[in-house]
Amino acid sequence: ILILLVHATLITLNNGCSNVEIVSLTEWGGKTPLPLTDLKLPQKHIIISHTVTPHCHSNTQCANRMRSMQEYHMHQLGWPNIGYNFVIGGDGRVYEGTG
């Protein structure tokens, strides 16, 4: 799973990539995050990374992966939400993280 931080995905969508499906936090069953601090825009950098988790092949598997990562980040690491802004799942969909 490839991670896109900041709003690079949304910028791409606004420029004509209408075939990209974004799965909202609600749609993948994510928990309500704790209050966050807004980013100062424009951002000078974005970071592309990977999650080092097993590959997901279906919508159900990828949604489960997102819930698992959010659970770990919030309850084990004490973060206010999943640590990624967006996650590209193995099913080809873009999952909303912190956004």
mmCIF file of C-alpha atoms in Angstrom:
data_model
loop_
_atom_site.group_PDB
_atom_site.id
_atom_site.type_symbol
_atom_site.label_atom_id
_atom_site.label_comp_id
_atom_site.label_asym_id
_atom_site.label_seq_id
_atom_site.Cartn_x
_atom_site.Cartn_y
_atom_site.Cartn_z
ATOM 1 C CA ILE A 1 0.000 0.000 0.000
ATOM 2 C CA LEU A 2 1.401 3.331 -1.033
ATOM 3 C CA ILE A 3 0.851 6.375 1.129
ATOM 4 C CA LEU A 4 0.379 9.915 -0.148
ATOM 5 C CA LEU A 5 0.717 12.629 2.426
ATOM 6 C CA VAL A 6 -0.828 16.079 2.179
ATOM 7 C CA HIS A 7 -3.497 16.633 -0.481
ATOM 8 C CA ALA A 8 -1.767 15.459 -3.637
ATOM 9 C CA THR A 9 -4.597 13.072 -4.426
ATOM 10 C CA LEU A 10 -7.271 15.737 -4.207
ATOM 11 C CA ILE A 11 -5.234 18.082 -6.371
ATOM 12 C CA THR A 12 -4.993 15.342 -8.999
ATOM 13 C CA LEU A 13 -8.736 14.711 -8.853
ATOM 14 C CA ASN A 14 -9.475 18.374 -9.396
ATOM 15 C CA ASN A 15 -7.318 18.255 -12.532
ATOM 16 C CA GLY A 16 -9.395 15.661 -14.359
ATOM 17 C CA CYS A 17 -8.734 12.195 -12.907
ATOM 18 C CA SER A 18 -12.394 11.383 -12.472
ATOM 19 C CA ASN A 19 -11.797 7.627 -12.551
ATOM 20 C CA VAL A 20 -10.109 7.645 -9.121
ATOM 21 C CA GLU A 21 -12.422 6.385 -6.382
ATOM 22 C CA ILE A 22 -11.894 7.916 -2.943
ATOM 23 C CA VAL A 23 -13.214 5.890 0.000
ATOM 24 C CA SER A 24 -14.138 8.172 2.902
ATOM 25 C CA LEU A 25 -13.259 7.452 6.521
ATOM 26 C CA THR A 26 -16.931 6.641 7.127
ATOM 27 C CA GLU A 27 -17.074 4.251 4.160
ATOM 28 C CA TRP A 28 -14.107 2.177 5.355
ATOM 29 C CA GLY A 29 -15.425 2.147 8.914
ATOM 30 C CA GLY A 30 -12.847 4.428 10.506
ATOM 31 C CA LYS A 31 -13.260 5.895 13.968
ATOM 32 C CA THR A 32 -13.821 9.595 14.539
ATOM 33 C CA PRO A 33 -10.369 11.170 14.994
ATOM 34 C CA LEU A 34 -9.372 13.368 17.895
ATOM 35 C CA PRO A 35 -9.095 17.102 17.102
ATOM 36 C CA LEU A 36 -6.203 17.919 14.753
ATOM 37 C CA THR A 37 -4.156 21.019 14.001
ATOM 38 C CA ASP A 38 -4.748 22.415 10.498
ATOM 39 C CA LEU A 39 -1.857 22.346 8.047
ATOM 40 C CA LYS A 40 -0.359 25.601 6.883
ATOM 41 C CA LEU A 41 -0.835 25.807 3.132
ATOM 42 C CA PRO A 42 0.697 25.625 0.674
ATOM 43 C CA GLN A 43 2.911 22.738 1.752
ATOM 44 C CA LYS A 44 6.448 22.777 0.398
ATOM 45 C CA HIS A 45 6.880 18.993 0.420
ATOM 46 C CA ILE A 46 4.914 15.781 0.188
ATOM 47 C CA ILE A 47 6.144 12.396 1.326
ATOM 48 C CA ILE A 48 5.360 9.184 -0.514
ATOM 49 C CA SER A 49 5.897 6.076 1.580
ATOM 50 C CA HIS A 50 4.594 2.565 2.159
ATOM 51 C CA THR A 51 2.919 1.016 5.178
ATOM 52 C CA VAL A 52 4.943 -2.216 5.431
ATOM 53 C CA THR A 53 1.691 -4.153 5.808
ATOM 54 C CA PRO A 54 0.452 -7.191 3.879
ATOM 55 C CA HIS A 55 -1.018 -6.410 0.450
ATOM 56 C CA CYS A 56 -4.812 -6.155 0.239
ATOM 57 C CA HIS A 57 -6.634 -7.466 -2.828
ATOM 58 C CA SER A 58 -10.280 -6.537 -2.233
ATOM 59 C CA ASN A 59 -12.349 -3.658 -0.909
ATOM 60 C CA THR A 60 -13.068 -5.648 2.259
ATOM 61 C CA GLN A 61 -9.404 -6.507 2.877
ATOM 62 C CA CYS A 62 -8.274 -2.925 2.275
ATOM 63 C CA ALA A 63 -10.959 -1.486 4.581
ATOM 64 C CA ASN A 64 -9.882 -3.984 7.261
ATOM 65 C CA ARG A 65 -6.244 -2.921 6.759
ATOM 66 C CA MET A 66 -7.222 0.740 7.205
ATOM 67 C CA ARG A 67 -9.117 0.001 10.430
ATOM 68 C CA SER A 68 -6.186 -2.025 11.737
ATOM 69 C CA MET A 69 -3.681 0.751 10.976
ATOM 70 C CA GLN A 70 -5.942 3.386 12.538
ATOM 71 C CA GLU A 71 -6.401 1.254 15.657
ATOM 72 C CA TYR A 72 -2.622 0.817 16.004
ATOM 73 C CA HIS A 73 -1.835 4.492 15.418
ATOM 74 C CA MET A 74 -4.514 5.770 17.805
ATOM 75 C CA HIS A 75 -4.308 3.227 20.632
ATOM 76 C CA GLN A 76 -0.738 1.947 20.547
ATOM 77 C CA LEU A 77 1.058 5.114 19.429
ATOM 78 C CA GLY A 78 -1.370 7.623 20.986
ATOM 79 C CA TRP A 79 -1.864 9.583 17.756
ATOM 80 C CA PRO A 80 -5.132 11.483 17.125
ATOM 81 C CA ASN A 81 -5.856 9.488 13.943
ATOM 82 C CA ILE A 82 -4.241 7.230 11.365
ATOM 83 C CA GLY A 83 -0.864 8.708 10.494
ATOM 84 C CA TYR A 84 -1.452 8.937 6.743
ATOM 85 C CA ASN A 85 -3.415 11.514 4.792
ATOM 86 C CA PHE A 86 -4.312 9.063 2.018
ATOM 87 C CA VAL A 87 -3.607 5.388 1.343
ATOM 88 C CA ILE A 88 -3.736 3.748 -2.078
ATOM 89 C CA GLY A 89 -5.064 0.241 -1.566
ATOM 90 C CA GLY A 90 -4.186 -2.852 -3.552
ATOM 91 C CA ASP A 91 -7.746 -2.703 -4.892
ATOM 92 C CA GLY A 92 -6.855 0.549 -6.705
ATOM 93 C CA ARG A 93 -9.008 2.789 -4.531
ATOM 94 C CA VAL A 94 -7.749 5.788 -2.527
ATOM 95 C CA TYR A 95 -8.633 5.601 1.169
ATOM 96 C CA GLU A 96 -9.047 8.797 3.156
ATOM 97 C CA GLY A 97 -6.865 8.956 6.227
ATOM 98 C CA THR A 98 -6.252 12.195 8.070
ATOM 99 C CA GLY A 99 -7.044 13.996 4.785
#
